[in-house]
Coordinates of C-alpha atoms in Angstrom, one line a residue:
M1 CA -27.2 7.6 3.8
E2 CA -28.0 5.6 0.6
K3 CA -31.7 5.4 -0.2
L4 CA -33.5 2.0 -0.2
V5 CA -35.4 2.9 -3.3
P6 CA -35.4 0.9 -6.5
K7 CA -33.7 2.6 -9.5
L8 CA -36.8 1.9 -11.6
F9 CA -38.9 4.4 -9.5
T10 CA -36.2 7.0 -9.9
V11 CA -35.5 6.7 -13.7
M12 CA -39.2 6.7 -14.6
K13 CA -39.6 10.3 -13.7
G14 CA -38.0 11.5 -17.0
Y15 CA -38.8 8.4 -19.1
T16 CA -39.4 8.9 -22.8
T17 CA -40.9 6.9 -25.6
A18 CA -37.6 6.8 -27.4
Q19 CA -35.8 5.3 -24.4
F20 CA -38.7 2.7 -24.1
A21 CA -38.1 1.7 -27.7
R22 CA -34.3 1.3 -27.0
D23 CA -35.0 -0.7 -23.8
V24 CA -37.4 -3.1 -25.7
V25 CA -34.8 -3.7 -28.5
S26 CA -32.1 -4.3 -25.9
G27 CA -34.3 -6.6 -23.8
I28 CA -35.1 -8.8 -26.9
I29 CA -31.4 -9.1 -27.9
V30 CA -30.3 -9.9 -24.3
A31 CA -33.1 -12.5 -24.1
I32 CA -31.7 -14.2 -27.2
I33 CA -28.2 -14.2 -25.7
A34 CA -29.6 -15.5 -22.3
L35 CA -31.6 -18.4 -23.8
P36 CA -28.7 -20.8 -24.7
L37 CA -26.7 -19.6 -21.7
S38 CA -29.5 -20.2 -19.2
I39 CA -30.0 -23.8 -20.6
A40 CA -26.2 -24.5 -20.6
L41 CA -25.7 -23.1 -17.0
A42 CA -28.7 -25.2 -15.7
L43 CA -27.1 -28.3 -17.2
A44 CA -23.7 -27.4 -15.7
S45 CA -25.4 -27.0 -12.4
G46 CA -26.8 -30.5 -12.5
V47 CA -30.4 -29.6 -13.0
T48 CA -32.8 -29.9 -15.9
P49 CA -32.5 -27.3 -18.7
E50 CA -35.8 -25.5 -18.1
R51 CA -34.8 -24.5 -14.6
G52 CA -32.2 -22.1 -16.1
I53 CA -35.0 -20.4 -18.0
Y54 CA -37.2 -20.3 -14.9
T55 CA -34.4 -18.5 -13.1
A56 CA -33.8 -15.9 -15.8
I57 CA -37.5 -15.2 -15.9
A58 CA -38.4 -15.0 -12.2
A59 CA -35.2 -13.6 -10.8
G60 CA -34.4 -11.5 -13.8
F61 CA -37.8 -9.7 -13.6
V62 CA -37.8 -9.2 -9.8
I63 CA -34.2 -8.0 -9.7
S64 CA -34.7 -5.5 -12.5
F65 CA -37.9 -4.2 -10.9
L66 CA -36.5 -3.8 -7.4
G67 CA -32.8 -3.4 -8.2
G68 CA -30.4 -0.6 -7.3
S69 CA -28.8 -0.5 -10.8
R70 CA -30.2 1.1 -14.0
V71 CA -29.0 -1.7 -16.3
Q72 CA -28.3 -4.9 -14.3
I73 CA -29.4 -8.1 -16.0
A74 CA -29.8 -11.0 -13.7
G75 CA -30.1 -14.8 -14.1
P76 CA -28.1 -18.0 -13.6
T77 CA -24.4 -17.5 -13.8
A78 CA -21.4 -19.8 -13.9
A79 CA -20.3 -18.8 -10.4
F80 CA -23.1 -20.9 -8.9
A81 CA -22.6 -24.0 -11.0
T82 CA -20.4 -26.0 -8.7
I83 CA -22.2 -25.2 -5.5
V84 CA -25.7 -25.8 -7.1
A85 CA -24.6 -29.1 -8.5
T86 CA -23.3 -30.3 -5.1
I87 CA -26.4 -29.2 -3.2
A88 CA -28.8 -30.7 -5.8
A89 CA -26.9 -34.0 -5.8
Q90 CA -26.7 -34.3 -2.0
N91 CA -30.0 -32.8 -1.0
G92 CA -32.3 -33.0 -4.1
M93 CA -34.3 -30.1 -5.5
D94 CA -36.0 -29.4 -2.2
G95 CA -32.7 -28.9 -0.5
L96 CA -31.6 -26.5 -3.3
I97 CA -34.9 -24.6 -3.1
V98 CA -34.6 -24.2 0.7
S99 CA -30.9 -23.1 0.6
T100 CA -31.7 -20.6 -2.2
I101 CA -34.6 -19.1 -0.2
M102 CA -32.4 -18.9 2.9
A103 CA -29.7 -17.2 0.8
G104 CA -32.4 -14.7 -0.4
L105 CA -33.4 -13.9 3.2
I106 CA -29.7 -13.4 4.1
L107 CA -29.3 -11.0 1.2
I108 CA -32.4 -9.0 2.1
A109 CA -31.1 -8.7 5.7
M110 CA -27.7 -7.6 4.4
G111 CA -29.3 -4.9 2.4
L112 CA -31.7 -3.7 5.2
L113 CA -28.7 -3.6 7.6
R114 CA -26.8 -1.4 5.1
L115 CA -24.0 -4.0 4.6
G116 CA -23.5 -3.4 0.9
S117 CA -20.3 -1.5 1.4
L118 CA -18.8 -4.4 3.5
I119 CA -18.5 -6.7 0.5
R120 CA -15.4 -4.8 -0.6
F121 CA -13.6 -6.3 2.5
I122 CA -13.5 -9.7 0.8
P123 CA -9.9 -9.9 -0.5
Y124 CA -9.3 -9.8 -4.3
T125 CA -7.1 -12.9 -3.9
I126 CA -10.1 -14.9 -2.7
T127 CA -12.5 -13.8 -5.4
T128 CA -9.9 -14.4 -8.1
G129 CA -9.0 -17.8 -6.6
F130 CA -12.5 -19.2 -6.4
T131 CA -13.5 -17.6 -9.8
T132 CA -10.6 -19.3 -11.5
G133 CA -11.4 -22.5 -9.6
I134 CA -15.0 -22.5 -10.7
A135 CA -13.9 -22.0 -14.3
I136 CA -11.7 -25.1 -14.1
T137 CA -14.5 -27.2 -12.6
I138 CA -16.9 -26.1 -15.4
F139 CA -14.4 -26.9 -18.1
V140 CA -13.6 -30.3 -16.6
G141 CA -17.3 -31.1 -16.2
Q142 CA -18.0 -30.5 -19.9
I143 CA -15.2 -32.6 -21.4
K144 CA -17.3 -35.8 -21.5
D145 CA -20.1 -34.1 -23.5
F146 CA -17.6 -32.3 -25.8
L147 CA -16.0 -35.7 -26.6
G148 CA -19.3 -37.6 -26.6
L149 CA -18.1 -40.0 -23.9
E150 CA -20.5 -42.6 -22.5
V151 CA -19.8 -42.2 -18.8
V152 CA -21.7 -44.8 -16.7
T153 CA -21.4 -44.7 -12.9
E154 CA -23.5 -46.0 -10.0
E155 CA -23.5 -42.6 -8.3
P156 CA -23.6 -39.2 -10.0
L157 CA -20.2 -37.6 -10.3
I158 CA -19.9 -34.5 -8.1
E159 CA -16.3 -33.9 -7.4
T160 CA -14.1 -32.4 -10.1
T161 CA -11.4 -35.0 -9.6
E162 CA -14.0 -37.8 -10.1
K163 CA -15.2 -36.2 -13.3
L164 CA -11.6 -35.9 -14.6
K165 CA -10.9 -39.5 -13.6
A166 CA -14.0 -40.7 -15.5
V167 CA -12.8 -38.9 -18.7
F168 CA -9.7 -41.0 -18.8
E169 CA -11.6 -44.2 -17.7
F170 CA -14.2 -43.9 -20.4
M171 CA -12.0 -42.4 -23.2
P172 CA -12.5 -45.6 -25.3
T173 CA -16.2 -44.5 -25.9
F174 CA -14.9 -41.3 -27.7
N175 CA -17.4 -40.2 -30.3
I176 CA -15.7 -38.5 -33.3
W177 CA -19.0 -37.0 -34.5
A178 CA -19.8 -35.4 -31.2
F179 CA -16.2 -34.0 -31.1
A180 CA -16.7 -32.6 -34.7
V181 CA -20.0 -30.8 -33.7
G182 CA -18.4 -29.4 -30.6
A183 CA -15.3 -28.2 -32.5
V184 CA -17.4 -26.4 -35.1
C185 CA -19.5 -24.7 -32.3
L186 CA -16.3 -23.7 -30.5
A187 CA -14.8 -22.3 -33.6
I188 CA -18.0 -20.2 -34.2
L189 CA -17.9 -18.9 -30.7
I190 CA -14.2 -17.9 -31.0
L191 CA -14.2 -16.5 -34.5
W192 CA -17.6 -14.8 -34.7
R193 CA -16.2 -11.5 -33.5
F194 CA -14.3 -11.2 -36.8
V195 CA -17.6 -11.4 -38.8
P196 CA -18.5 -8.0 -40.3
E197 CA -21.5 -5.9 -39.3
P198 CA -24.4 -6.4 -39.1
L199 CA -23.9 -10.1 -38.7
A200 CA -21.6 -9.6 -35.8
K201 CA -24.5 -8.3 -33.7
I202 CA -26.1 -11.8 -33.8
P203 CA -25.2 -13.7 -30.6
P204 CA -22.6 -16.3 -31.5
S205 CA -24.1 -18.8 -29.1
L206 CA -27.3 -18.7 -31.0
I207 CA -25.5 -19.3 -34.3
A208 CA -23.6 -22.2 -32.7
V209 CA -26.8 -23.8 -31.5
I210 CA -28.5 -23.5 -34.9
V211 CA -25.5 -24.8 -36.8
S212 CA -25.2 -27.8 -34.4
I213 CA -28.9 -28.7 -34.8
V214 CA -28.5 -28.6 -38.6
M215 CA -25.4 -30.8 -38.5
V216 CA -26.9 -33.4 -36.2
K217 CA -30.5 -33.6 -37.6
G218 CA -29.7 -32.7 -41.2
M219 CA -26.8 -35.2 -41.5
G220 CA -28.3 -37.8 -39.1
L221 CA -25.2 -37.8 -36.9
P222 CA -25.1 -40.1 -33.9
V223 CA -24.8 -37.3 -31.3
K224 CA -26.8 -37.0 -28.1
T225 CA -29.1 -34.0 -27.7
I226 CA -30.8 -32.4 -24.7
G227 CA -34.0 -34.4 -25.6
D228 CA -32.1 -37.7 -25.4
M229 CA -31.0 -36.8 -21.8
Y230 CA -33.9 -34.8 -20.4
T231 CA -37.7 -34.4 -20.7
I232 CA -38.3 -30.7 -21.4
P233 CA -41.7 -29.4 -20.3
S234 CA -43.3 -26.4 -21.8
G235 CA -45.7 -24.0 -20.2
L236 CA -45.5 -21.9 -17.0
P237 CA -43.7 -23.1 -13.9
E238 CA -45.7 -23.9 -10.8
I239 CA -44.9 -22.6 -7.4
H240 CA -43.4 -25.3 -5.2
I241 CA -43.0 -24.9 -1.4
P242 CA -41.0 -27.8 0.1
D243 CA -41.4 -29.3 3.5
V244 CA -38.8 -27.6 5.7
T245 CA -37.4 -28.9 9.0
F246 CA -35.0 -27.4 11.5
E247 CA -32.5 -30.2 10.7
M248 CA -32.6 -29.2 7.0
I249 CA -32.1 -25.5 7.8
H250 CA -29.1 -26.4 10.0
R251 CA -27.6 -28.6 7.4
L252 CA -28.0 -26.2 4.5
L253 CA -27.0 -23.0 6.3
P254 CA -23.3 -23.1 5.2
D255 CA -24.5 -23.6 1.6
A256 CA -27.0 -20.7 1.9
L257 CA -24.3 -18.4 3.3
T258 CA -22.0 -19.3 0.4
I259 CA -24.8 -18.6 -2.2
A260 CA -25.5 -15.2 -0.5
I261 CA -21.9 -14.2 -0.4
L262 CA -21.4 -15.2 -4.1
A263 CA -24.6 -13.4 -5.1
A264 CA -23.6 -10.2 -3.3
V265 CA -20.1 -10.1 -4.6
E266 CA -20.9 -10.9 -8.2
S267 CA -24.0 -8.6 -8.4
L268 CA -22.2 -5.6 -6.9
L269 CA -19.2 -6.2 -9.0
S270 CA -21.4 -6.2 -12.1
C271 CA -23.0 -3.0 -10.8
V272 CA -19.6 -1.3 -10.5
V273 CA -18.7 -2.4 -14.1
A274 CA -22.0 -1.1 -15.4
D275 CA -21.6 2.2 -13.6
S276 CA -18.2 2.8 -15.3
M277 CA -19.8 2.1 -18.7
I278 CA -22.8 4.5 -18.3
N279 CA -21.4 7.0 -15.9
S280 CA -24.0 6.2 -13.2
R281 CA -24.0 5.1 -9.6
H282 CA -25.9 2.1 -8.2
R283 CA -27.5 1.7 -4.8
S284 CA -25.7 -1.3 -3.3
N285 CA -28.0 -1.9 -0.4
M286 CA -31.1 -1.8 -2.6
E287 CA -29.4 -4.1 -5.0
L288 CA -28.8 -6.7 -2.2
V289 CA -32.5 -6.5 -1.2
A290 CA -33.4 -7.1 -4.9
Q291 CA -31.0 -10.0 -5.2
G292 CA -32.6 -11.6 -2.1
A293 CA -36.1 -11.1 -3.4
G294 CA -35.1 -12.4 -6.9
N295 CA -33.5 -15.5 -5.5
I296 CA -36.6 -16.3 -3.4
A297 CA -38.8 -15.9 -6.4
S298 CA -36.5 -18.1 -8.5
A299 CA -36.5 -20.8 -5.9
L300 CA -40.3 -20.8 -5.5
F301 CA -40.8 -21.2 -9.3
G302 CA -38.3 -24.0 -9.5
G303 CA -35.3 -22.0 -10.5
I304 CA -31.7 -22.0 -9.2
P305 CA -29.7 -19.2 -7.5
A306 CA -29.3 -16.1 -9.6
T307 CA -27.2 -12.9 -9.6
G308 CA -26.2 -10.0 -11.8
A309 CA -24.5 -11.3 -14.9
I310 CA -21.7 -9.1 -16.1
A311 CA -21.7 -10.3 -19.7
R312 CA -25.4 -9.9 -20.2
T313 CA -25.4 -6.5 -18.4
A314 CA -22.7 -5.3 -20.7
A315 CA -24.7 -6.6 -23.7
N316 CA -27.7 -4.6 -22.4
I317 CA -25.7 -1.4 -22.3
K318 CA -24.1 -1.9 -25.7
N319 CA -27.6 -2.3 -27.3
G320 CA -29.0 0.8 -25.8
G321 CA -30.6 -0.4 -22.5
R322 CA -30.5 2.4 -19.9
T323 CA -33.3 1.6 -17.5
P324 CA -34.6 -1.5 -15.6
V325 CA -37.3 -1.8 -18.2
A326 CA -34.8 -3.6 -20.5
G327 CA -34.2 -6.3 -17.9
M328 CA -37.9 -6.7 -17.4
V329 CA -38.5 -7.0 -21.1
H330 CA -35.7 -9.6 -21.3
S331 CA -37.6 -11.8 -18.8
L332 CA -40.9 -11.4 -20.5
I333 CA -39.4 -12.5 -23.9
L334 CA -37.9 -15.5 -22.2
L335 CA -41.3 -16.3 -20.8
L336 CA -42.8 -16.2 -24.3
I337 CA -40.0 -18.5 -25.6
L338 CA -40.6 -20.9 -22.7
V339 CA -44.3 -21.2 -23.6
V340 CA -44.0 -21.3 -27.4
L341 CA -40.5 -22.6 -28.3
M342 CA -39.2 -24.6 -25.3
P343 CA -39.8 -28.0 -26.9
Y344 CA -37.4 -27.1 -29.7
A345 CA -34.6 -26.9 -27.1
A346 CA -34.7 -30.7 -27.0
L347 CA -32.9 -30.6 -30.4
I348 CA -29.8 -28.9 -29.1
P349 CA -26.8 -31.3 -29.2
M350 CA -24.9 -31.8 -26.0
P351 CA -21.5 -30.9 -27.6
A352 CA -22.9 -27.5 -28.5
I353 CA -23.8 -26.9 -24.8
A354 CA -20.3 -28.0 -23.8
A355 CA -18.7 -25.6 -26.3
I356 CA -20.8 -22.7 -24.9
L357 CA -19.7 -23.6 -21.4
F358 CA -16.1 -23.9 -22.5
M359 CA -16.3 -20.2 -23.6
V360 CA -18.1 -19.3 -20.3
A361 CA -15.3 -20.9 -18.3
Y362 CA -12.6 -19.2 -20.4
N363 CA -14.2 -15.8 -20.1
M364 CA -14.7 -16.0 -16.3
S365 CA -11.3 -17.7 -15.5
E366 CA -9.4 -14.4 -15.1
W367 CA -6.3 -16.3 -15.8
R368 CA -4.4 -13.2 -16.7
E369 CA -5.2 -11.6 -13.3
F370 CA -4.3 -14.9 -11.7
V371 CA -0.9 -15.0 -13.3
A372 CA -0.3 -11.3 -12.5
L373 CA -1.1 -11.8 -8.9
C374 CA 1.3 -14.8 -8.7
R375 CA 4.0 -12.7 -10.2
T376 CA 3.6 -9.5 -8.2
S377 CA 1.9 -10.2 -4.9
P378 CA 3.4 -10.9 -1.5
K379 CA 3.9 -14.6 -0.6
S380 CA 1.1 -14.5 1.9
D381 CA -1.4 -13.3 -0.8
I382 CA -0.2 -15.9 -3.2
I383 CA -0.8 -18.6 -0.6
V384 CA -4.4 -17.5 -0.1
L385 CA -4.9 -17.2 -3.9
V386 CA -3.6 -20.7 -4.7
A387 CA -5.2 -22.3 -1.6
T388 CA -8.6 -20.9 -2.6
L389 CA -8.2 -22.2 -6.2
V390 CA -7.0 -25.7 -5.2
L391 CA -9.8 -26.1 -2.5
T392 CA -12.4 -25.0 -5.0
V393 CA -11.3 -27.6 -7.5
V394 CA -10.5 -30.5 -5.2
F395 CA -13.2 -30.0 -2.6
D396 CA -16.0 -27.4 -3.0
L397 CA -16.7 -23.7 -2.8
V398 CA -17.9 -23.7 0.8
V399 CA -14.6 -25.1 2.0
A400 CA -12.6 -22.7 -0.3
I401 CA -14.3 -19.6 0.9
E402 CA -14.2 -20.6 4.6
V403 CA -10.5 -21.4 4.5
G404 CA -9.6 -18.5 2.3
M405 CA -11.3 -16.0 4.5
I406 CA -9.8 -17.4 7.7
A407 CA -6.3 -17.5 6.1
A408 CA -6.7 -13.9 4.7
A409 CA -7.9 -12.6 8.1
L410 CA -5.0 -14.3 10.0
L411 CA -2.4 -13.0 7.5
F412 CA -3.9 -9.5 7.8
M413 CA -3.8 -9.6 11.5
K414 CA -0.1 -10.7 11.4
R415 CA 0.7 -7.8 9.1
M416 CA -1.1 -5.3 11.3
S417 CA 0.7 -6.6 14.4
E418 CA 4.0 -6.1 12.7
V419 CA 3.3 -2.5 11.9
T420 CA 2.1 -1.7 15.5
Q421 CA 5.2 -0.6 17.5
I422 CA 5.8 0.7 21.0
H423 CA 9.1 2.6 21.4
G424 CA 10.6 4.3 24.4
W425 CA 11.7 7.8 23.4
K426 CA 15.3 7.0 24.0
Y427 CA 15.1 5.1 20.7
I428 CA 13.7 8.0 18.8
D429 CA 16.2 10.3 17.1
D430 CA 14.7 12.4 14.3
D431 CA 15.8 16.0 14.1
N432 CA 13.4 16.6 11.3
D433 CA 10.4 15.9 13.5
P434 CA 9.4 19.1 15.3
D435 CA 7.9 16.9 18.0
S436 CA 11.0 14.8 18.5
I437 CA 12.4 14.1 22.0
S438 CA 15.7 15.8 21.0
L439 CA 13.8 19.2 21.2
R440 CA 12.4 18.5 24.7
T441 CA 13.4 17.9 28.2
V442 CA 12.0 14.8 29.9
P443 CA 11.6 15.3 33.7
K444 CA 13.6 13.0 36.0
N445 CA 12.0 9.7 36.9
T446 CA 9.6 10.0 33.9
L447 CA 9.4 7.5 31.0
V448 CA 7.8 8.3 27.6
Y449 CA 6.6 5.6 25.2
E450 CA 5.2 6.3 21.8
I451 CA 2.7 3.9 20.3
S452 CA 2.4 3.7 16.5
G453 CA -0.4 1.8 14.6
P454 CA -3.7 0.3 15.6
M455 CA -4.0 -1.2 19.0
F456 CA -6.0 -4.4 18.4
F457 CA -5.9 -8.0 19.7
G458 CA -3.2 -9.0 17.3
A459 CA -0.8 -6.4 18.8
A460 CA -2.3 -5.9 22.2
D461 CA 0.4 -8.0 24.0
K462 CA 3.0 -5.3 23.1
I463 CA 1.3 -3.0 25.6
L464 CA 2.4 -5.4 28.4
Q465 CA 6.0 -5.2 27.2
I466 CA 6.2 -1.7 28.7
A467 CA 8.3 -2.1 31.8
P468 CA 8.9 1.1 33.9
K469 CA 12.3 1.2 35.7
E470 CA 12.7 1.3 39.4
G471 CA 12.1 4.8 40.7
T472 CA 9.8 5.9 37.9
N473 CA 7.1 8.3 39.0
C474 CA 5.3 9.0 35.7
L475 CA 4.7 6.9 32.6
I476 CA 3.6 8.9 29.5
L477 CA 2.0 7.0 26.6
R478 CA 2.0 9.1 23.4
M479 CA -0.8 7.9 21.2
R480 CA -1.0 10.4 18.4
S481 CA -0.5 7.6 15.8
V482 CA -3.1 5.3 17.3
N483 CA -6.3 5.6 15.3
A484 CA -8.2 2.6 16.7
I485 CA -8.3 0.4 19.8
D486 CA -10.3 -2.7 20.5
A487 CA -11.5 -4.5 23.6
T488 CA -8.4 -6.7 24.0
A489 CA -6.0 -3.8 23.8
M490 CA -8.2 -1.8 26.2
H491 CA -8.1 -4.7 28.6
N492 CA -4.3 -4.8 28.4
L493 CA -4.1 -1.0 28.9
E494 CA -6.2 -1.4 32.1
K495 CA -3.7 -4.1 33.3
L496 CA -0.9 -1.7 32.6
Y497 CA -2.7 0.9 34.6
E498 CA -3.2 -1.5 37.6
A499 CA 0.5 -2.4 37.5
C500 CA 1.5 1.3 37.5
K501 CA -1.0 2.0 40.3
K502 CA 0.6 -0.8 42.5
R503 CA 4.0 0.8 42.0
K504 CA 2.6 4.3 42.6
I505 CA 3.4 5.4 39.0
T506 CA 1.0 7.9 37.4
L507 CA -0.1 7.0 33.9
I508 CA -0.5 10.0 31.5
L509 CA -1.9 9.7 28.0
S510 CA -1.0 12.2 25.3
H511 CA -2.9 13.0 22.2
V512 CA -5.6 10.3 22.4
N513 CA -7.6 10.3 19.1
K514 CA -11.4 10.2 18.8
Q515 CA -12.1 6.4 18.5
P516 CA -9.7 5.3 21.3
M517 CA -11.1 8.1 23.6
E518 CA -14.7 6.9 23.0
I519 CA -13.7 3.3 23.9
M520 CA -11.9 4.5 27.0
Q521 CA -14.9 6.6 28.1
K522 CA -17.2 3.7 27.5
A523 CA -15.0 1.5 29.6
G524 CA -14.7 4.1 32.4
F525 CA -11.0 4.2 31.9
D526 CA -11.0 8.0 31.7
K527 CA -12.4 8.2 35.2
K528 CA -9.7 5.8 36.5
I529 CA -6.9 7.8 35.2
G530 CA -8.5 11.2 35.8
K531 CA -9.2 13.9 33.2
S532 CA -6.1 15.8 34.3
N533 CA -3.9 12.9 33.1
F534 CA -5.3 13.1 29.5
C535 CA -3.2 15.7 27.7
P536 CA -3.9 17.0 24.1
H537 CA -0.2 17.3 23.3
I538 CA 3.2 15.9 24.4
D539 CA 4.2 19.4 25.8
E540 CA 1.2 19.4 28.2
A541 CA 2.0 15.8 29.2
L542 CA 5.5 16.7 30.1
K543 CA 4.3 19.7 32.1
R544 CA 1.9 17.4 34.0
A545 CA 4.8 15.1 34.8
V546 CA 6.8 18.1 36.2
E547 CA 3.8 19.1 38.3
L548 CA 3.5 15.6 39.7
A549 CA 7.3 15.4 40.4
A550 CA 7.2 18.7 42.4

């Protein structure tokens, strides 16, 4: 069983001074990358810019310290932007803090209950659908700042459709200078990868921010900056514990579950990607515990939900980080920046933030995977994929995940019920099967039915379709291809037994596998039928039928 031990405690056994130097350098570089991203993602989430830094510091340090990955870098990510903006607008910061703490507790419980492996049961169509949907919502939400629009509304715009409508409504306020600054920043972000070494190692988002500040302040352009929109405090954040009521917990529970699921999926996905890059293996359950603790810490210090960030984790690996020390250094550098340089963040133009978020949206959109799934997947999977995308954009992530999971589960059950078959042997004719009926003699007044596939509630009704003819003495159920049975199928099997008992028909079971046998024993079904009527092979079952007919 996987150990619930942080990776930090394991890797420190053979830690060297040389690796410490590489971890420090990588932590500094990742902090520089994380700075503008944390501010941008906080603004995209509908909160003040410093809260993104608080998140990267508090959650980043705790998750690195307790995490199950060697190289995971945690902080605010685009996946949470939509849900955080909705919670903050509807319930205020106290509501966001409570829902984040609840999500943290759920994540810790998931880790302690060893549920890390269960995350893989969330269908790829759902994760792709809501990821692409989130990318669209982020993109739409930043159009107004990229174009410098003066959007004035009585209530804050929450829904994506409302934001898109406002763009068209307030298009006459278009600011050509804001668009020019945004376009320059976007060009830098796109083209910087073509810059030769060693300049290419400088994060393009940092270059875009510096260039935009020079353009706006140096040329005196009429473009709004973060300082025009928000008051940015410097100094350390204070712990804030909101007043919590049962009604608040009940209201915010769906949001907390959504945050927990998103954090679990994205963090473990990031761990898997990191493992492939450094040939390592993460501890999924310990990672969930760390994610929970990190989110609680982030919320208490005024931050927003956090999770493992794939892009920042990859940057950590590429720059030599190989232990959790790099992630802890990244948080400490951001803490230093918060105390010393945070007031200068007020100079960053809003179009620069919009350009950065445009690139975030593009990189997370997975549009190639989306198109490939639409081209190659079964219709049922395409329905789940498109429905999750549309619901994410038109409504919100909570509705999208709920409907997507229900639809995926129902379609899965339908598929499983279609592959579960019950055939009388008179329909089986395969001379290549050494166990075929054509090679055996079935006693008179005996019926043999073969069950193929899992016996679960979606297919349990097929058991009741078995109809023994008049004069039947024995009914043999061959179950060699049944690997699992649930309570509904067990109930229907008992009903079949009672029907056979009334007609004085002996029910014989052949080749019952381990899991079905355990369920039957737990239900006492083995005692009802009698051990002599459980046969390990069809030949023994046929012999038993001959004995009963004698």
